[in-house]
Amino acid sequence: MKSLSSVCVYCGASSRVADVHKEAAHALGDGLARRGIRMVYGGGRVGLMGIAADAAIAAGGEVVGIIPEHIQSAEIEHTGLTELHVVDSMHTRKRMMVERSDAFVILPGGLGTLDEAFEILTWKQLQLHDKPIVIADVDGYWRPLLGLIDHMVAQGFARIDRSALYRVADQIDGVFQALGAMPDAAHPDQPRKM
Ligand code: AMP
């Protein structure tokens, strides 16, 4: 596997989800820690976010959380992290998460996860970064989204090389394989630095 020192995990803050998603979040946090890869995430204790962070910590890994002040109580900031950064806004959080990470994994989530996923995908499309992105399609959760992207391409609204922009894995083992197999650059041109 390609050597990565830190991976950003985007995922849902809801706990009212199927066990298969909780198990995937646990496997991802645990797998990152066991590979010596630091986990960067939104800093909360709730939902898949908390499960992934707890699993990484339990396996002896480093976890960096970045949480905006105004949602500190709603998402219950995690107090057992290697680093917890309380920041002024969502924008600062998202920027720091990108800056602190070598790659991104999108687990199942809701609108917040979608916002983060599209930002990181569109920034790559605009050559603002060329870091690997893996969509973890656990139990087919992201199938409608992947279908929508295919539809955008078919209708001429997006002209993308999907395999260069992102990889899809349906199991957490596959996520690690995809991170290793990811080509270095999404585009032949030199990317702009963030
Ligand atoms: P969700 O996928 O909606 O459960 O949210 C997952 C994470 O995304 C949570 O940490 C939210 O704080 C965060 N989030 C929610 N809305 C936004 C947004 N507009 N931009 C960035 N992050 C968000």
PDB file of C-alpha atoms and ligand atoms in Angstrom:
ATOM      1  CA  MET A   1       0.000   0.000   0.000  1.00  0.00           C
ATOM      2  CA  LYS A   2       1.150   3.524  -0.786  1.00  0.00           C
ATOM      3  CA  SER A   3       2.559   5.175   2.305  1.00  0.00           C
ATOM      4  CA  LEU A   4       0.069   7.599   3.825  1.00  0.00           C
ATOM      5  CA  SER A   5       0.552   9.309   7.153  1.00  0.00           C
ATOM      6  CA  SER A   6      -2.956  10.696   7.627  1.00  0.00           C
ATOM      7  CA  VAL A   7      -6.384   9.988   6.186  1.00  0.00           C
ATOM      8  CA  CYS A   8      -9.484  12.148   6.542  1.00  0.00           C
ATOM      9  CA  VAL A   9     -12.715  10.301   7.288  1.00  0.00           C
ATOM     10  CA  TYR A  10     -16.016  11.917   6.293  1.00  0.00           C
ATOM     11  CA  CYS A  11     -19.059  10.144   7.727  1.00  0.00           C
ATOM     12  CA  GLY A  12     -22.465  10.541   9.296  1.00  0.00           C
ATOM     13  CA  ALA A  13     -23.160  11.987  12.723  1.00  0.00           C
ATOM     14  CA  SER A  14     -26.334   9.910  13.138  1.00  0.00           C
ATOM     15  CA  SER A  15     -26.469   6.823  15.373  1.00  0.00           C
ATOM     16  CA  ARG A  16     -29.846   5.674  14.073  1.00  0.00           C
ATOM     17  CA  VAL A  17     -28.305   3.680  11.230  1.00  0.00           C
ATOM     18  CA  ALA A  18     -27.904  -0.005  10.370  1.00  0.00           C
ATOM     19  CA  ASP A  19     -25.234  -2.030  12.144  1.00  0.00           C
ATOM     20  CA  VAL A  20     -23.448  -2.681   8.861  1.00  0.00           C
ATOM     21  CA  HIS A  21     -22.509   1.018   8.729  1.00  0.00           C
ATOM     22  CA  LYS A  22     -21.371   1.085  12.362  1.00  0.00           C
ATOM     23  CA  GLU A  23     -19.248  -2.009  11.706  1.00  0.00           C
ATOM     24  CA  ALA A  24     -17.677  -0.336   8.669  1.00  0.00           C
ATOM     25  CA  ALA A  25     -16.848   2.795  10.699  1.00  0.00           C
ATOM     26  CA  HIS A  26     -15.260   0.622  13.374  1.00  0.00           C
ATOM     27  CA  ALA A  27     -13.270  -1.368  10.801  1.00  0.00           C
ATOM     28  CA  LEU A  28     -12.010   1.810   9.155  1.00  0.00           C
ATOM     29  CA  GLY A  29     -10.854   3.453  12.404  1.00  0.00           C
ATOM     30  CA  ASP A  30      -9.281   0.213  13.573  1.00  0.00           C
ATOM     31  CA  GLY A  31      -7.626  -0.435  10.181  1.00  0.00           C
ATOM     32  CA  LEU A  32      -6.130   3.052  10.024  1.00  0.00           C
ATOM     33  CA  ALA A  33      -4.627   2.706  13.497  1.00  0.00           C
ATOM     34  CA  ARG A  34      -3.231  -0.754  12.762  1.00  0.00           C
ATOM     35  CA  ARG A  35      -1.514   0.594   9.658  1.00  0.00           C
ATOM     36  CA  GLY A  36      -0.022   3.493  11.626  1.00  0.00           C
ATOM     37  CA  ILE A  37      -2.135   6.029   9.723  1.00  0.00           C
ATOM     38  CA  ARG A  38      -3.426   9.060  11.634  1.00  0.00           C
ATOM     39  CA  MET A  39      -7.177   9.619  11.361  1.00  0.00           C
ATOM     40  CA  VAL A  40      -8.429  13.168  10.763  1.00  0.00           C
ATOM     41  CA  TYR A  41     -12.144  13.805  11.215  1.00  0.00           C
ATOM     42  CA  GLY A  42     -14.795  16.216  12.446  1.00  0.00           C
ATOM     43  CA  GLY A  43     -14.030  15.741  16.138  1.00  0.00           C
ATOM     44  CA  GLY A  44     -17.436  14.553  17.330  1.00  0.00           C
ATOM     45  CA  ARG A  45     -18.403  11.664  19.587  1.00  0.00           C
ATOM     46  CA  VAL A  46     -21.697  10.987  17.800  1.00  0.00           C
ATOM     47  CA  GLY A  47     -22.674   8.493  15.110  1.00  0.00           C
ATOM     48  CA  LEU A  48     -20.175   6.868  12.785  1.00  0.00           C
ATOM     49  CA  MET A  49     -17.748   9.702  13.583  1.00  0.00           C
ATOM     50  CA  GLY A  50     -17.474   8.637  17.211  1.00  0.00           C
ATOM     51  CA  ILE A  51     -17.364   4.930  16.363  1.00  0.00           C
ATOM     52  CA  ALA A  52     -14.469   5.362  13.913  1.00  0.00           C
ATOM     53  CA  ALA A  53     -12.530   7.601  16.332  1.00  0.00           C
ATOM     54  CA  ASP A  54     -13.070   5.255  19.295  1.00  0.00           C
ATOM     55  CA  ALA A  55     -11.914   2.262  17.235  1.00  0.00           C
ATOM     56  CA  ALA A  56      -8.756   4.064  16.121  1.00  0.00           C
ATOM     57  CA  ILE A  57      -7.930   5.108  19.687  1.00  0.00           C
ATOM     58  CA  ALA A  58      -8.642   1.612  21.034  1.00  0.00           C
ATOM     59  CA  ALA A  59      -6.169   0.201  18.499  1.00  0.00           C
ATOM     60  CA  GLY A  60      -3.514   2.666  19.654  1.00  0.00           C
ATOM     61  CA  GLY A  61      -3.833   5.074  16.741  1.00  0.00           C
ATOM     62  CA  GLU A  62      -3.556   8.852  16.519  1.00  0.00           C
ATOM     63  CA  VAL A  63      -6.756  10.797  15.916  1.00  0.00           C
ATOM     64  CA  VAL A  64      -7.065  14.488  15.084  1.00  0.00           C
ATOM     65  CA  GLY A  65     -10.504  16.074  15.538  1.00  0.00           C
ATOM     66  CA  ILE A  66     -11.505  19.466  14.182  1.00  0.00           C
ATOM     67  CA  ILE A  67     -14.836  20.799  15.427  1.00  0.00           C
ATOM     68  CA  PRO A  68     -16.496  24.196  15.060  1.00  0.00           C
ATOM     69  CA  GLU A  69     -17.322  25.960  18.324  1.00  0.00           C
ATOM     70  CA  HIS A  70     -21.041  26.332  17.508  1.00  0.00           C
ATOM     71  CA  ILE A  71     -21.667  22.564  17.157  1.00  0.00           C
ATOM     72  CA  GLN A  72     -19.384  21.480  19.991  1.00  0.00           C
ATOM     73  CA  SER A  73     -22.341  20.542  22.178  1.00  0.00           C
ATOM     74  CA  ALA A  74     -24.546  19.050  19.423  1.00  0.00           C
ATOM     75  CA  GLU A  75     -21.832  16.718  18.184  1.00  0.00           C
ATOM     76  CA  ILE A  76     -20.283  16.310  21.673  1.00  0.00           C
ATOM     77  CA  GLU A  77     -16.596  16.911  21.090  1.00  0.00           C
ATOM     78  CA  HIS A  78     -14.427  13.871  21.707  1.00  0.00           C
ATOM     79  CA  THR A  79     -12.152  14.480  24.675  1.00  0.00           C
ATOM     80  CA  GLY A  80      -9.932  11.415  24.238  1.00  0.00           C
ATOM     81  CA  LEU A  81      -8.258  12.428  20.974  1.00  0.00           C
ATOM     82  CA  THR A  82      -4.579  12.934  20.218  1.00  0.00           C
ATOM     83  CA  GLU A  83      -5.441  16.484  19.101  1.00  0.00           C
ATOM     84  CA  LEU A  84      -8.753  18.353  19.294  1.00  0.00           C
ATOM     85  CA  HIS A  85      -8.999  21.690  17.492  1.00  0.00           C
ATOM     86  CA  VAL A  86     -11.997  23.896  18.271  1.00  0.00           C
ATOM     87  CA  VAL A  87     -12.337  26.298  15.337  1.00  0.00           C
ATOM     88  CA  ASP A  88     -14.460  29.310  14.470  1.00  0.00           C
ATOM     89  CA  SER A  89     -16.492  27.955  11.545  1.00  0.00           C
ATOM     90  CA  MET A  90     -17.450  25.054   9.281  1.00  0.00           C
ATOM     91  CA  HIS A  91     -15.219  26.559   6.600  1.00  0.00           C
ATOM     92  CA  THR A  92     -12.160  26.555   8.852  1.00  0.00           C
ATOM     93  CA  ARG A  93     -12.940  22.979   9.889  1.00  0.00           C
ATOM     94  CA  LYS A  94     -13.210  21.763   6.323  1.00  0.00           C
ATOM     95  CA  ARG A  95     -10.045  23.594   5.236  1.00  0.00           C
ATOM     96  CA  MET A  96      -8.036  22.185   8.159  1.00  0.00           C
ATOM     97  CA  MET A  97      -9.333  18.668   7.535  1.00  0.00           C
ATOM     98  CA  VAL A  98      -8.069  18.893   3.962  1.00  0.00           C
ATOM     99  CA  GLU A  99      -4.731  20.435   4.898  1.00  0.00           C
ATOM    100  CA  ARG A 100      -4.038  17.821   7.563  1.00  0.00           C
ATOM    101  CA  SER A 101      -4.817  14.802   5.330  1.00  0.00           C
ATOM    102  CA  ASP A 102      -3.051  12.848   2.577  1.00  0.00           C
ATOM    103  CA  ALA A 103      -6.218  11.081   1.388  1.00  0.00           C
ATOM    104  CA  PHE A 104      -9.990  11.014   1.993  1.00  0.00           C
ATOM    105  CA  VAL A 105     -12.465   8.252   2.711  1.00  0.00           C
ATOM    106  CA  ILE A 106     -16.191   8.909   2.379  1.00  0.00           C
ATOM    107  CA  LEU A 107     -18.219   6.550   4.553  1.00  0.00           C
ATOM    108  CA  PRO A 108     -22.026   6.591   4.530  1.00  0.00           C
ATOM    109  CA  GLY A 109     -23.473   9.821   5.913  1.00  0.00           C
ATOM    110  CA  GLY A 110     -26.087  12.509   5.469  1.00  0.00           C
ATOM    111  CA  LEU A 111     -26.122  16.014   4.038  1.00  0.00           C
ATOM    112  CA  GLY A 112     -23.026  17.128   5.955  1.00  0.00           C
ATOM    113  CA  THR A 113     -21.051  14.193   4.594  1.00  0.00           C
ATOM    114  CA  LEU A 114     -22.312  14.965   1.088  1.00  0.00           C
ATOM    115  CA  ASP A 115     -21.205  18.577   1.420  1.00  0.00           C
ATOM    116  CA  GLU A 116     -17.736  17.481   2.492  1.00  0.00           C
ATOM    117  CA  ALA A 117     -17.575  14.803  -0.221  1.00  0.00           C
ATOM    118  CA  PHE A 118     -18.534  17.169  -3.022  1.00  0.00           C
ATOM    119  CA  GLU A 119     -16.149  19.828  -1.848  1.00  0.00           C
ATOM    120  CA  ILE A 120     -13.203  17.440  -1.874  1.00  0.00           C
ATOM    121  CA  LEU A 121     -14.255  15.949  -5.240  1.00  0.00           C
ATOM    122  CA  THR A 122     -14.794  19.306  -6.921  1.00  0.00           C
ATOM    123  CA  TRP A 123     -11.546  20.728  -5.518  1.00  0.00           C
ATOM    124  CA  LYS A 124      -9.754  17.759  -7.068  1.00  0.00           C
ATOM    125  CA  GLN A 125     -11.563  18.319 -10.359  1.00  0.00           C
ATOM    126  CA  LEU A 126     -10.348  21.938 -10.233  1.00  0.00           C
ATOM    127  CA  GLN A 127      -6.801  20.697  -9.527  1.00  0.00           C
ATOM    128  CA  LEU A 128      -6.675  22.380  -6.123  1.00  0.00           C
ATOM    129  CA  HIS A 129      -5.298  19.070  -4.802  1.00  0.00           C
ATOM    130  CA  ASP A 130      -4.496  15.638  -6.174  1.00  0.00           C
ATOM    131  CA  LYS A 131      -5.004  13.499  -3.078  1.00  0.00           C
ATOM    132  CA  PRO A 132      -6.706  10.075  -3.310  1.00  0.00           C
ATOM    133  CA  ILE A 133     -10.449   9.921  -2.585  1.00  0.00           C
ATOM    134  CA  VAL A 134     -12.220   6.637  -1.865  1.00  0.00           C
ATOM    135  CA  ILE A 135     -15.992   6.326  -1.642  1.00  0.00           C
ATOM    136  CA  ALA A 136     -16.861   3.486   0.752  1.00  0.00           C
ATOM    137  CA  ASP A 137     -20.072   2.153  -0.791  1.00  0.00           C
ATOM    138  CA  VAL A 138     -21.004   0.085   2.260  1.00  0.00           C
ATOM    139  CA  ASP A 139     -24.068  -2.085   1.583  1.00  0.00           C
ATOM    140  CA  GLY A 140     -24.670  -0.120  -1.632  1.00  0.00           C
ATOM    141  CA  TYR A 141     -25.394   3.067   0.354  1.00  0.00           C
ATOM    142  CA  TRP A 142     -23.856   5.414  -2.224  1.00  0.00           C
ATOM    143  CA  ARG A 143     -25.317   3.623  -5.289  1.00  0.00           C
ATOM    144  CA  PRO A 144     -27.857   6.425  -5.971  1.00  0.00           C
ATOM    145  CA  LEU A 145     -25.083   9.027  -5.742  1.00  0.00           C
ATOM    146  CA  LEU A 146     -22.806   7.051  -8.080  1.00  0.00           C
ATOM    147  CA  GLY A 147     -25.759   6.671 -10.452  1.00  0.00           C
ATOM    148  CA  LEU A 148     -26.343  10.431 -10.328  1.00  0.00           C
ATOM    149  CA  ILE A 149     -22.694  11.085 -11.203  1.00  0.00           C
ATOM    150  CA  ASP A 150     -22.996   8.664 -14.166  1.00  0.00           C
ATOM    151  CA  HIS A 151     -26.157  10.536 -15.198  1.00  0.00           C
ATOM    152  CA  MET A 152     -24.336  13.904 -15.030  1.00  0.00           C
ATOM    153  CA  VAL A 153     -21.583  12.510 -17.259  1.00  0.00           C
ATOM    154  CA  ALA A 154     -24.078  10.946 -19.694  1.00  0.00           C
ATOM    155  CA  GLN A 155     -25.986  14.238 -19.946  1.00  0.00           C
ATOM    156  CA  GLY A 156     -22.820  16.232 -20.579  1.00  0.00           C
ATOM    157  CA  PHE A 157     -22.869  18.153 -17.284  1.00  0.00           C
ATOM    158  CA  ALA A 158     -19.646  16.587 -16.030  1.00  0.00           C
ATOM    159  CA  ARG A 159     -16.608  15.578 -18.012  1.00  0.00           C
ATOM    160  CA  ILE A 160     -14.537  13.577 -15.604  1.00  0.00           C
ATOM    161  CA  ASP A 161     -12.229  10.626 -15.572  1.00  0.00           C
ATOM    162  CA  ARG A 162     -14.023   8.864 -12.730  1.00  0.00           C
ATOM    163  CA  SER A 163     -11.253   6.360 -11.950  1.00  0.00           C
ATOM    164  CA  ALA A 164      -8.739   9.196 -11.593  1.00  0.00           C
ATOM    165  CA  LEU A 165     -11.069  11.399  -9.541  1.00  0.00           C
ATOM    166  CA  TYR A 166     -12.223   8.776  -7.040  1.00  0.00           C
ATOM    167  CA  ARG A 167     -12.291   5.050  -6.331  1.00  0.00           C
ATOM    168  CA  VAL A 168     -15.215   3.055  -4.989  1.00  0.00           C
ATOM    169  CA  ALA A 169     -14.883   0.186  -2.518  1.00  0.00           C
ATOM    170  CA  ASP A 170     -17.733  -1.833  -1.049  1.00  0.00           C
ATOM    171  CA  GLN A 171     -15.703  -3.201   1.876  1.00  0.00           C
ATOM    172  CA  ILE A 172     -13.234  -1.556   4.222  1.00  0.00           C
ATOM    173  CA  ASP A 173     -10.449  -3.903   3.060  1.00  0.00           C
ATOM    174  CA  GLY A 174     -11.178  -2.601  -0.418  1.00  0.00           C
ATOM    175  CA  VAL A 175     -10.831   0.978   0.847  1.00  0.00           C
ATOM    176  CA  PHE A 176      -7.240   0.275   1.888  1.00  0.00           C
ATOM    177  CA  GLN A 177      -6.518  -1.455  -1.417  1.00  0.00           C
ATOM    178  CA  ALA A 178      -8.001   1.494  -3.306  1.00  0.00           C
ATOM    179  CA  LEU A 179      -5.873   3.951  -1.358  1.00  0.00           C
ATOM    180  CA  GLY A 180      -2.802   1.952  -2.346  1.00  0.00           C
ATOM    181  CA  ALA A 181      -3.843   1.604  -5.966  1.00  0.00           C
ATOM    182  CA  MET A 182      -4.771   5.235  -6.466  1.00  0.00           C
ATOM    183  CA  PRO A 183      -2.790   6.959  -9.214  1.00  0.00           C
ATOM    184  CA  ASP A 184      -0.761   9.896  -7.939  1.00  0.00           C
ATOM    185  CA  ALA A 185      -2.465  12.553 -10.002  1.00  0.00           C
ATOM    186  CA  ALA A 186      -6.008  13.037 -11.218  1.00  0.00           C
ATOM    187  CA  HIS A 187      -4.765  15.086 -14.123  1.00  0.00           C
ATOM    188  CA  PRO A 188      -1.678  15.062 -16.310  1.00  0.00           C
ATOM    189  CA  ASP A 189      -1.023  18.737 -15.471  1.00  0.00           C
ATOM    190  CA  GLN A 190       0.762  19.786 -12.320  1.00  0.00           C
ATOM    191  CA  PRO A 191      -1.928  20.451  -9.686  1.00  0.00           C
ATOM    192  CA  ARG A 192      -2.149  23.819  -8.014  1.00  0.00           C
ATOM    193  CA  LYS A 193      -1.086  23.760  -4.380  1.00  0.00           C
ATOM    194  CA  MET A 194      -3.674  24.483  -1.703  1.00  0.00           C
TER     195      MET A 194
HETATM  196  P1  AMP B   1     -24.118  14.322   8.476  1.00  0.00           P
HETATM  197  O1  AMP B   1     -23.546  13.602   7.291  1.00  0.00           O
HETATM  198  O2  AMP B   1     -25.191  15.298   8.091  1.00  0.00           O
HETATM  199  O3  AMP B   1     -24.509  13.398   9.575  1.00  0.00           O
HETATM  200  O4  AMP B   1     -22.950  15.233   9.046  1.00  0.00           O
HETATM  201  C1  AMP B   1     -21.648  14.724   9.148  1.00  0.00           C
HETATM  202  C2  AMP B   1     -20.721  15.812   9.545  1.00  0.00           C
HETATM  203  O5  AMP B   1     -20.782  16.851   8.556  1.00  0.00           O
HETATM  204  C3  AMP B   1     -21.034  16.472  10.871  1.00  0.00           C
HETATM  205  O6  AMP B   1     -19.809  16.633  11.581  1.00  0.00           O
HETATM  206  C4  AMP B   1     -21.564  17.828  10.495  1.00  0.00           C
HETATM  207  O7  AMP B   1     -21.180  18.821  11.424  1.00  0.00           O
HETATM  208  C5  AMP B   1     -20.879  18.102   9.200  1.00  0.00           C
HETATM  209  N1  AMP B   1     -21.632  19.047   8.403  1.00  0.00           N
HETATM  210  C6  AMP B   1     -22.951  19.295   8.437  1.00  0.00           C
HETATM  211  N2  AMP B   1     -23.283  20.252   7.554  1.00  0.00           N
HETATM  212  C7  AMP B   1     -22.158  20.638   6.965  1.00  0.00           C
HETATM  213  C8  AMP B   1     -21.823  21.587   5.982  1.00  0.00           C
HETATM  214  N3  AMP B   1     -22.722  22.381   5.383  1.00  0.00           N
HETATM  215  N4  AMP B   1     -20.532  21.692   5.646  1.00  0.00           N
HETATM  216  C9  AMP B   1     -19.621  20.906   6.210  1.00  0.00           C
HETATM  217  N5  AMP B   1     -19.866  19.997   7.132  1.00  0.00           N
HETATM  218  C10 AMP B   1     -21.108  19.857   7.513  1.00  0.00           C
END
